[in-house]
Coordinates of N, CA, C and O in Angstrom, one line a residue:
M1 N -11.4 93.9 99.1 CA -9.9 95.0 99.4 C -9.9 94.8 100.5 O -8.6 95.0 101.2
S2 N -11.1 94.9 101.0 CA -10.4 95.9 102.9 C -10.4 94.3 103.4 O -9.8 94.4 104.6
S3 N -10.7 93.4 103.4 CA -10.4 92.2 103.7 C -8.9 91.9 104.2 O -8.2 92.0 105.2
V4 N -8.1 92.2 102.7 CA -6.6 92.3 102.4 C -6.5 93.7 103.3 O -5.3 93.2 104.3
T5 N -6.6 94.6 103.6 CA -6.2 96.1 104.4 C -6.4 95.7 105.4 O -5.2 95.8 106.1
S6 N -7.9 95.1 106.1 CA -7.7 94.6 107.6 C -6.5 93.7 108.1 O -6.0 93.6 109.0
Q7 N -6.2 92.3 107.0 CA -5.1 91.7 107.7 C -3.8 92.3 107.7 O -3.1 91.7 108.6
L8 N -3.8 93.6 106.3 CA -2.2 94.1 106.6 C -2.3 94.9 107.9 O -1.1 94.9 108.6
T9 N -3.2 95.4 107.9 CA -3.5 96.0 109.3 C -3.2 95.0 110.7 O -2.2 95.7 111.4
Q10 N -3.9 93.9 110.5 CA -4.2 93.1 111.6 C -2.0 92.6 111.9 O -1.7 93.1 113.2
L11 N -1.4 92.4 110.4 CA -0.1 92.2 110.6 C 0.8 92.9 111.1 O 1.8 92.6 112.3
Q12 N 0.4 94.2 110.6 CA 1.5 95.9 111.2 C 1.3 95.6 112.5 O 2.7 95.5 113.3
T13 N 0.1 95.2 113.1 CA -0.3 95.8 114.7 C 0.6 94.1 115.3 O 1.7 94.5 116.4
N14 N 0.8 93.0 115.0 CA 1.4 91.9 115.7 C 2.6 91.9 115.5 O 3.3 91.7 116.5
T15 N 3.3 92.5 113.8 CA 5.1 93.0 114.3 C 5.1 93.6 115.4 O 5.7 93.7 116.1
A16 N 4.6 94.9 115.5 CA 4.7 95.8 116.3 C 4.6 95.5 117.8 O 5.7 95.6 118.4
I17 N 3.5 94.7 118.1 CA 3.5 93.4 119.3 C 4.8 93.2 119.6 O 5.4 93.2 120.9
N18 N 5.1 92.2 119.0 CA 6.2 91.3 119.2 C 7.1 91.8 119.2 O 8.5 92.1 120.2
E19 N 7.6 93.2 118.7 CA 8.6 93.9 118.4 C 9.0 94.5 120.0 O 10.2 94.5 120.7
S20 N 7.9 95.1 120.2 CA 7.8 95.6 121.8 C 8.1 94.5 123.1 O 8.9 94.6 123.5
K21 N 7.8 93.3 122.4 CA 8.2 92.1 123.8 C 9.3 91.4 123.5 O 9.8 91.1 124.2
Q22 N 10.2 91.9 122.9 CA 11.7 91.3 122.0 C 12.7 91.4 123.3 O 13.0 90.6 123.5
Q23 N 11.6 92.5 124.0 CA 13.1 92.9 125.3 C 12.5 91.6 126.4 O 13.7 91.0 127.2
K24 N 11.5 90.9 126.3 CA 11.6 89.7 127.3 C 11.2 88.2 126.8 O 11.7 87.7 127.5
K25 N 11.6 88.5 125.7 CA 11.7 87.2 125.1 C 13.2 86.8 124.7 O 13.9 88.4 124.5
S26 N 13.7 86.0 124.8 CA 14.6 85.7 124.1 C 15.1 85.7 122.5 O 14.0 86.0 122.0
T27 N 15.9 86.7 121.6 CA 16.6 87.5 120.5 C 15.8 86.3 119.9 O 15.0 86.6 118.7
N28 N 16.3 85.0 119.4 CA 16.3 83.8 118.2 C 14.7 83.8 118.1 O 14.3 83.8 117.0
D29 N 13.9 83.4 119.3 CA 12.4 83.3 119.4 C 11.5 84.2 118.9 O 11.1 84.4 117.5
V30 N 11.8 85.9 119.0 CA 11.4 86.9 118.7 C 12.1 87.4 117.1 O 10.7 87.5 116.2
T31 N 13.1 87.6 116.8 CA 13.8 87.6 115.4 C 13.0 86.2 114.3 O 12.7 86.8 113.6
D32 N 12.5 85.3 114.8 CA 11.8 84.1 114.3 C 10.5 84.9 113.9 O 9.9 84.7 112.5
A33 N 10.0 85.0 114.7 CA 8.2 85.4 115.0 C 8.5 86.7 114.1 O 7.3 87.0 113.2
N34 N 9.5 87.9 114.3 CA 9.0 89.1 113.6 C 9.5 88.8 112.3 O 9.1 89.3 110.7
M35 N 10.7 88.0 112.1 CA 10.8 87.5 110.4 C 9.9 87.1 109.8 O 9.4 87.6 108.5
F36 N 9.1 86.0 110.4 CA 7.5 85.5 109.9 C 6.6 86.5 109.7 O 6.1 86.4 108.6
L37 N 6.5 87.6 110.3 CA 5.3 88.3 110.1 C 5.7 89.3 109.0 O 4.7 89.6 108.2
K38 N 7.1 90.3 109.2 CA 7.7 90.4 108.0 C 8.0 90.3 106.6 O 7.3 91.0 105.5
L39 N 8.3 89.2 107.0 CA 8.0 88.6 105.1 C 6.6 88.0 104.5 O 6.3 88.8 103.4
M40 N 5.4 87.8 105.8 CA 4.4 87.6 105.0 C 3.6 89.0 104.6 O 3.1 89.1 103.6
L41 N 4.2 90.0 105.3 CA 3.6 91.5 104.8 C 4.1 92.2 103.6 O 3.5 92.4 103.0
K42 N 5.4 92.0 103.4 CA 5.9 92.1 102.3 C 5.7 91.9 101.0 O 4.9 92.1 100.1
Q43 N 4.8 89.9 101.1 CA 4.2 89.3 100.6 C 2.5 89.8 100.4 O 2.7 90.1 99.1
M44 N 2.4 90.5 100.7 CA 1.0 91.4 100.4 C 0.7 92.4 99.9 O 0.3 93.0 99.2
E45 N 2.3 93.2 100.4 CA 2.3 94.5 99.6 C 2.8 93.7 98.4 O 2.4 94.9 97.2
Q46 N 3.6 93.2 97.9 CA 3.8 92.9 96.4 C 3.1 92.4 96.0 O 3.6 91.9 94.6
Q47 N 2.0 91.1 96.1 CA 0.9 90.9 95.8 C 0.0 91.5 94.5 O 0.7 93.1 94.4
D48 N 0.2 91.4 93.3 CA -0.7 91.2 92.1 C -1.7 91.8 92.5 O -2.9 91.1 92.8
P49 N -2.5 93.0 92.5 CA -3.6 93.3 92.8 C -4.6 93.3 91.6 O -5.8 93.0 92.5
T50 N -4.5 93.0 90.4 CA -5.3 92.4 89.6 C -6.1 90.8 89.8 O -6.9 90.2 89.7
E51 N -5.1 90.2 90.9 CA -4.9 88.4 91.4 C -4.3 88.5 92.6 O -3.1 88.0 92.8
P52 N -4.8 88.9 93.2 CA -4.3 89.2 95.2 C -4.8 86.8 95.1 O -5.0 86.7 94.8
T53 N -3.6 87.2 96.4 CA -3.4 85.7 97.0 C -4.7 85.8 97.3 O -5.7 86.3 98.4
D54 N -5.4 84.3 97.6 CA -6.9 83.9 98.2 C -6.7 83.8 99.5 O -5.7 83.7 100.7
N55 N -7.9 84.1 100.3 CA -8.0 84.5 101.8 C -7.5 83.2 102.6 O -6.7 83.4 103.5
S56 N -7.7 82.5 101.9 CA -7.8 80.8 102.6 C -6.1 80.8 102.6 O -6.0 80.4 103.7
Q57 N -5.2 81.3 102.0 CA -3.6 80.8 102.0 C -3.3 82.0 103.2 O -2.5 81.5 103.9
W58 N -3.9 83.3 103.4 CA -3.3 84.1 104.2 C -4.0 83.7 105.7 O -3.4 83.8 106.8
L59 N -5.0 82.9 105.7 CA -5.5 82.4 107.2 C -4.8 80.5 107.6 O -4.7 80.8 108.5
A60 N -4.4 80.2 106.2 CA -3.7 79.8 106.6 C -2.5 79.5 107.2 O -1.5 79.4 108.3
Q61 N -1.4 80.6 107.1 CA -0.3 81.1 106.9 C -0.2 81.8 108.9 O 0.7 81.8 109.4
M62 N -1.8 82.7 108.9 CA -1.6 83.1 110.5 C -2.0 82.2 111.4 O -1.5 81.7 112.4
A63 N -2.7 80.8 110.5 CA -2.6 79.7 111.9 C -1.8 78.9 112.2 O -1.4 78.9 112.8
Q64 N -0.8 78.6 111.2 CA 0.7 78.6 111.3 C 2.1 79.1 112.3 O 2.3 78.5 113.0
Y65 N 1.6 80.4 112.3 CA 1.8 81.5 112.5 C 1.9 80.9 114.4 O 2.5 81.1 115.4
S66 N 1.0 81.8 114.3 CA -0.4 80.9 115.5 C -0.1 79.8 116.2 O 0.1 80.2 117.5
S67 N 0.3 78.7 115.6 CA 0.3 77.6 116.0 C 1.8 77.4 116.5 O 2.3 77.5 117.8
L68 N 3.2 78.3 115.7 CA 4.4 78.1 116.3 C 4.3 79.2 117.8 O 5.5 78.6 118.3
E69 N 4.1 80.3 117.5 CA 4.0 80.9 118.9 C 3.2 80.5 120.2 O 3.6 80.4 121.0
A70 N 2.1 79.4 119.9 CA 1.7 79.0 120.6 C 2.9 77.7 121.1 O 3.0 77.0 123.1
M71 N 3.3 77.3 121.0 CA 4.2 75.6 120.5 C 5.5 76.3 121.7 O 5.9 76.2 122.7
N72 N 5.7 77.9 120.9 CA 7.2 78.5 122.1 C 6.2 78.9 123.7 O 7.2 78.9 123.8
N73 N 5.7 79.0 123.4 CA 5.0 79.8 124.6 C 4.7 78.5 125.6 O 5.2 78.7 126.8
L74 N 4.4 77.4 124.6 CA 4.5 76.6 125.7 C 5.5 75.6 125.8 O 5.8 75.2 127.2
N75 N 6.7 75.6 125.2 CA 8.2 75.3 125.4 C 8.5 75.9 126.7 O 9.3 75.6 127.3
S76 N 8.6 77.5 126.7 CA 8.9 78.4 127.7 C 7.4 77.8 129.3 O 8.6 78.4 129.8
S77 N 7.1 77.4 129.0 CA 6.4 77.0 130.3 C 6.7 76.1 130.8 O 6.7 75.9 131.8
F78 N 7.1 75.3 130.2 CA 8.1 73.7 130.2 C 9.0 73.9 130.8 O 9.3 73.2 132.6
G79 N 9.8 75.2 130.6 CA 10.7 75.3 131.0 C 10.8 76.0 132.5 O 11.6 75.2 133.4
E80 N 9.8 76.7 132.7 CA 9.3 77.5 134.1 C 9.0 76.4 134.7 O 9.7 76.0 136.5
V81 N 8.4 75.6 134.8 CA 7.8 73.9 135.4 C 8.6 73.3 135.7 O 8.8 73.1 136.8
A82 N 10.0 72.9 134.3 CA 10.5 72.2 135.5 C 12.2 72.8 136.3 O 12.0 72.1 137.4
D83 N 11.8 74.1 136.3 CA 12.6 74.4 137.0 C 12.0 74.9 138.6 O 12.7 74.7 139.3
Q84 N 10.9 75.3 138.5 CA 9.8 74.7 140.1 C 9.8 73.2 140.5 O 9.8 73.5 141.6
L85 N 10.3 72.7 139.8 CA 10.0 71.1 140.5 C 11.7 70.9 140.5 O 11.4 70.1 141.6
K86 N 12.3 71.5 140.2 CA 14.0 71.5 140.7 C 13.8 71.9 142.0 O 14.6 71.4 143.1
T87 N 13.4 72.9 142.2 CA 13.6 73.8 143.5 C 12.5 73.1 144.6 O 13.4 72.8 145.7
M88 N 11.6 72.4 143.9 CA 10.7 71.6 145.2 C 11.5 70.2 145.4 O 11.3 70.4 146.6
N89 N 12.0 70.2 144.1 CA 12.7 68.5 144.9 C 13.7 69.1 145.8 O 14.5 67.7 146.8
E90 N 14.4 69.7 145.5 CA 15.5 70.0 146.3 C 15.3 70.5 147.9 O 16.1 69.9 148.8
T91 N 14.2 71.2 147.8 CA 13.5 70.8 149.3 C 13.0 70.2 149.6 O 13.5 69.8 151.2
I92 N 12.2 69.3 149.3 CA 12.3 68.5 149.7 C 13.3 66.8 150.3 O 13.0 66.9 151.2
A93 N 14.5 67.1 149.7 CA 15.7 66.6 150.0 C 16.2 67.1 151.4 O 16.5 66.3 151.9
S94 N 16.0 68.3 151.3 CA 16.4 68.9 152.5 C 16.1 68.5 153.9 O 16.0 68.6 154.6
N95 N 14.5 69.2 153.3 CA 13.7 69.0 154.9 C 13.5 66.8 155.2 O 13.6 67.0 156.0
A96 N 14.0 66.3 154.3 CA 14.2 64.9 154.7 C 15.5 65.0 155.8 O 15.4 63.9 156.4
S97 N 16.3 65.4 155.7 CA 17.6 65.0 155.7 C 17.3 65.7 157.1 O 18.2 65.0 158.2
I98 N 16.4 67.1 156.8 CA 16.8 67.2 158.5 C 15.8 66.4 159.6 O 16.5 65.9 160.8
T99 N 14.9 65.8 158.8 CA 13.9 65.3 159.7 C 15.0 63.8 160.0 O 14.5 63.3 161.6
Q100 N 15.7 63.1 158.8 CA 16.3 61.9 159.0 C 17.1 62.0 160.4 O 17.2 61.6 161.7
T101 N 18.1 63.3 160.4 CA 18.8 63.6 161.7 C 18.4 63.9 162.8 O 18.6 63.4 163.6
L102 N 17.5 64.5 162.9 CA 16.5 64.9 164.2 C 15.9 63.8 164.8 O 15.7 63.5 166.0
S103 N 15.6 62.9 163.9 CA 14.7 61.3 164.3 C 15.7 60.5 165.1 O 15.3 59.5 166.0
L104 N 17.2 60.7 164.9 CA 18.6 60.0 165.3 C 18.7 60.2 167.0 O 19.1 59.4 167.7
V105 N 17.7 61.8 167.4 CA 18.2 62.0 168.7 C 17.4 61.0 169.7 O 16.5 60.2 169.4
G106 N 18.5 60.1 170.4 CA 17.7 59.6 171.9 C 17.6 58.0 171.2 O 17.6 56.5 172.1
K107 N 18.6 57.7 170.2 CA 18.6 56.1 169.3 C 19.9 56.1 170.1 O 20.8 56.6 169.8
D108 N 20.3 54.7 169.4 CA 21.4 53.9 169.8 C 21.7 53.6 168.7 O 21.3 53.1 167.9
V109 N 22.8 54.1 168.5 CA 23.4 54.0 167.1 C 24.9 53.1 166.6 O 25.8 53.2 168.1
T110 N 25.5 52.6 165.8 CA 26.4 52.1 165.4 C 27.0 53.0 163.8 O 26.3 53.5 163.2
L111 N 28.2 53.3 164.5 CA 28.5 54.0 162.9 C 29.9 53.5 162.8 O 31.0 53.2 163.6
N112 N 30.5 53.4 161.2 CA 31.7 53.3 160.8 C 32.3 54.8 160.3 O 32.1 55.6 159.3
V113 N 33.7 54.5 161.0 CA 34.4 56.1 161.3 C 35.5 55.6 160.7 O 36.0 54.8 160.6
P114 N 36.4 56.7 159.9 CA 37.1 55.8 159.3 C 38.4 56.3 160.2 O 38.8 57.8 161.0
K115 N 39.3 55.4 160.4 CA 40.3 55.7 161.2 C 41.6 56.7 160.3 O 42.1 56.9 159.6
Y116 N 42.0 57.2 161.4 CA 42.8 58.3 161.6 C 44.2 58.3 161.9 O 44.0 57.8 163.1
D117 N 45.8 58.6 161.0 CA 46.8 58.3 161.9 C 47.0 59.5 162.7 O 46.6 60.4 162.4
D118 N 48.5 59.4 163.2 CA 48.5 60.8 164.9 C 48.9 62.1 163.5 O 48.5 63.0 164.0
S119 N 49.2 61.4 162.6 CA 49.2 63.1 161.4 C 47.7 63.9 160.8 O 48.1 64.5 160.1
G120 N 46.7 62.8 160.8 CA 45.5 63.9 160.7 C 45.0 62.9 159.3 O 43.9 63.3 158.4
H121 N 46.1 61.6 159.3 CA 45.6 61.2 157.3 C 44.9 60.0 157.5 O 44.9 59.2 158.8
V122 N 43.6 59.8 156.5 CA 43.6 58.4 156.4 C 44.0 57.4 156.6 O 44.7 57.2 155.3
V123 N 43.4 56.2 157.5 CA 44.5 54.9 157.0 C 43.8 54.3 156.3 O 42.6 54.0 156.7
T124 N 44.5 53.3 155.3 CA 44.2 52.8 154.3 C 44.8 51.1 154.6 O 45.8 51.2 155.1
N125 N 44.4 49.9 154.1 CA 45.1 49.1 154.1 C 46.2 48.7 152.8 O 46.6 49.5 151.7
E126 N 46.4 47.9 153.1 CA 47.9 47.6 151.4 C 46.6 48.0 150.2 O 47.6 48.1 149.1
K127 N 45.8 47.7 149.8 CA 45.1 47.4 148.7 C 44.4 49.5 148.3 O 43.7 49.2 147.5
G128 N 44.3 49.8 149.7 CA 44.1 51.3 149.5 C 42.8 51.6 150.1 O 42.5 53.0 150.0
E129 N 42.1 50.5 150.7 CA 40.9 50.8 150.9 C 41.6 51.1 152.3 O 41.8 51.0 153.1
I130 N 40.3 52.2 152.4 CA 39.9 53.4 153.9 C 39.7 52.0 155.4 O 38.4 51.1 154.9
Q131 N 40.0 52.2 156.5 CA 39.9 51.5 157.4 C 39.3 52.1 158.1 O 39.1 53.4 158.2
Y132 N 38.2 51.4 159.1 CA 36.9 52.1 159.7 C 37.2 51.5 161.1 O 37.6 50.4 161.4
E133 N 36.7 52.2 161.9 CA 36.6 51.4 163.4 C 34.9 52.1 163.8 O 33.8 53.0 163.2
K134 N 34.2 51.2 164.5 CA 33.0 51.1 165.1 C 32.8 51.8 166.0 O 33.6 51.6 167.1
V135 N 32.0 52.9 166.2 CA 31.8 53.6 167.2 C 30.4 53.2 167.9 O 29.5 53.0 166.2
E136 N 29.7 53.0 168.5 CA 28.7 52.8 169.3 C 28.7 53.5 170.6 O 29.6 54.0 171.3
G137 N 26.8 54.6 170.2 CA 26.3 54.9 171.7 C 25.1 55.9 171.3 O 24.3 54.9 170.2
T138 N 24.4 56.3 172.2 CA 23.2 57.2 171.9 C 23.6 58.1 171.3 O 24.6 59.2 171.9
V139 N 22.4 58.7 170.0 CA 22.7 60.5 169.9 C 21.8 61.5 171.2 O 20.9 60.9 171.4
T140 N 23.3 62.0 171.6 CA 22.7 63.0 172.3 C 22.1 64.9 171.8 O 21.6 65.5 172.6
E141 N 22.5 64.8 170.5 CA 22.4 66.3 169.9 C 22.6 65.9 168.6 O 23.2 65.1 167.9
A142 N 21.9 66.7 167.7 CA 21.8 67.0 166.1 C 22.1 68.1 166.2 O 21.8 69.6 166.5
S143 N 22.6 68.7 165.2 CA 22.9 69.7 164.5 C 23.3 69.9 162.9 O 23.3 68.6 162.2
F144 N 23.2 71.1 162.3 CA 23.4 70.7 161.0 C 24.7 72.1 160.7 O 25.0 73.3 161.1
A145 N 25.3 71.5 159.6 CA 26.7 72.0 159.1 C 26.7 72.2 157.6 O 26.7 71.5 156.9
D146 N 26.4 73.3 156.8 CA 27.2 73.3 155.0 C 25.8 72.1 155.0 O 26.3 71.7 153.6
G147 N 24.7 72.3 155.3 CA 23.4 71.3 154.6 C 23.6 69.8 154.9 O 23.1 68.7 154.5
T148 N 24.5 69.4 156.0 CA 24.8 68.2 156.3 C 24.6 68.1 157.5 O 24.9 69.0 158.7
G149 N 23.4 66.8 158.1 CA 23.6 67.2 159.4 C 24.5 65.8 160.2 O 25.4 65.2 160.0
Y150 N 24.7 66.6 161.4 CA 26.1 65.8 162.0 C 24.9 65.6 163.8 O 23.7 66.2 164.4
I151 N 25.6 64.4 163.8 CA 24.8 63.8 165.6 C 26.0 63.6 166.3 O 27.1 63.6 166.2
K152 N 25.5 63.7 167.8 CA 26.7 63.8 168.7 C 26.5 62.5 169.3 O 25.6 62.1 169.8
V153 N 27.9 61.5 169.3 CA 27.9 60.2 170.4 C 29.1 60.9 171.0 O 30.1 61.0 170.3
G154 N 28.3 60.2 172.5 CA 29.8 60.6 173.2 C 30.0 62.5 173.3 O 29.2 62.8 173.4
D155 N 31.2 62.4 173.5 CA 31.4 63.6 173.2 C 32.5 64.5 171.7 O 32.7 65.3 171.5
K156 N 31.9 63.5 170.8 CA 32.4 64.1 169.0 C 31.5 63.7 168.3 O 30.3 63.1 168.7
S157 N 31.2 64.8 167.6 CA 29.8 64.6 166.5 C 30.6 64.4 165.2 O 31.9 64.0 164.9
Y158 N 29.8 63.3 164.6 CA 29.7 62.7 163.6 C 28.9 62.9 162.1 O 27.6 62.7 162.9
P159 N 29.2 63.5 161.0 CA 28.3 63.2 159.6 C 27.2 62.0 160.0 O 27.7 60.8 159.9
I160 N 25.9 62.2 159.6 CA 24.8 61.4 159.7 C 25.0 59.7 158.5 O 24.8 58.9 158.5
G161 N 25.7 60.6 157.5 CA 26.2 59.6 156.5 C 27.2 58.4 157.0 O 27.6 57.2 156.7
Y162 N 28.1 58.4 158.3 CA 28.8 57.4 158.9 C 27.9 56.8 160.0 O 28.1 55.4 160.2
V163 N 26.8 56.5 160.0 CA 25.8 56.1 160.6 C 25.4 54.0 159.8 O 25.3 54.4 158.7
D164 N 25.9 53.3 160.9 CA 25.4 51.8 159.7 C 24.1 51.1 160.6 O 23.6 50.6 159.8
S165 N 24.1 51.7 161.7 CA 23.1 51.0 162.3 C 22.1 51.8 163.2 O 22.4 52.8 164.0
I166 N 20.8 51.6 163.4 CA 20.1 52.7 164.7 C 19.2 51.5 165.0 O 18.7 50.8 164.7
K167 N 19.3 51.4 166.7 CA 17.6 50.6 167.3 C 17.5 51.7 168.1 O 18.3 52.8 169.1
N168 N 16.5 51.5 168.7 CA 15.7 52.5 169.7 C 16.3 51.9 171.0 O 17.1 50.7 171.3
P169 N 16.8 52.8 171.7 CA 17.3 52.7 173.7 C 16.5 51.4 174.2 O 15.5 51.3 174.3
Q170 N 17.7 50.6 174.7 CA 16.8 49.2 175.4 C 16.8 49.8 177.2 O 17.8 50.2 177.6
Q171 N 15.8 49.4 177.6 CA 15.8 49.8 178.9 C 15.9 48.6 179.9 O 15.3 47.6 179.4
N172 N 16.6 49.3 180.9 CA 16.4 48.3 182.1 C 15.5 47.2 182.5 O 14.8 47.9 182.3
P173 N 15.4 46.2 183.3 CA 13.9 45.7 183.3 C 13.4 46.5 184.6 O 12.5 46.8 185.0
Q174 N 14.4 47.1 185.5 CA 14.2 48.3 186.3 C 13.7 49.7 186.0 O 12.3 49.5 186.8
Q175 N 13.2 50.1 185.0 CA 13.0 50.8 184.0 C 11.3 50.5 184.2 O 10.6 51.2 184.3
D176 N 12.0 49.0 183.1 CA 10.3 48.2 182.9 C 9.4 48.4 184.3 O 8.2 48.9 184.0
A177 N 10.1 47.8 185.5 CA 9.4 47.5 186.3 C 8.6 49.0 186.8 O 7.4 48.9 186.9
Q178 N 9.3 50.3 186.8 CA 8.9 51.4 187.4 C 7.6 52.0 186.6 O 7.1 52.6 187.2
Q179 N 7.8 52.1 185.1 CA 6.9 52.2 184.8 C 5.7 51.5 184.8 O 4.6 52.0 184.3
D180 N 5.5 50.2 184.8 CA 4.1 49.4 185.6 C 3.3 49.9 186.0 O 2.2 50.0 186.5
T181 N 4.3 50.8 187.7 CA 3.6 50.8 188.3 C 2.7 51.9 188.1 O 2.9 53.3 188.1

């Protein structure tokens, strides 16, 4: 009988602990756990004292409850890990964009830039396809605005999405001879 009393005390303690944690967890998880413990406690209180429930049944139910709680905690942990991985992925993508933009400084680039008419509208052909013009030059500056990298070619800045090709700048033979001496 003392074993049943200690189990009752343990169940009451677990219920009290779960109710105190209710503010920290989502309402459904806590409600389900508390409901399980309250039902189990009621079952113990209402059992026939002349024919008490076998201790192995109580232990099996407690093991099921512990397993359920562990799975809920694991699920919560996976959610936190997924959020952290998403943040890391966004940071890596942002850093890659910055590195890519900065690496273009001093390079010769060819850009495909959409054509605009005098009123500032994008020019399209009869099929509705956007018309592009090629801009070639050396990147003299890199900048960032609203998460997008921009490069300066000549006196205009362009988004790096317009880059079609990249080349190392070619040196003329006179510069090569000066470097060899």
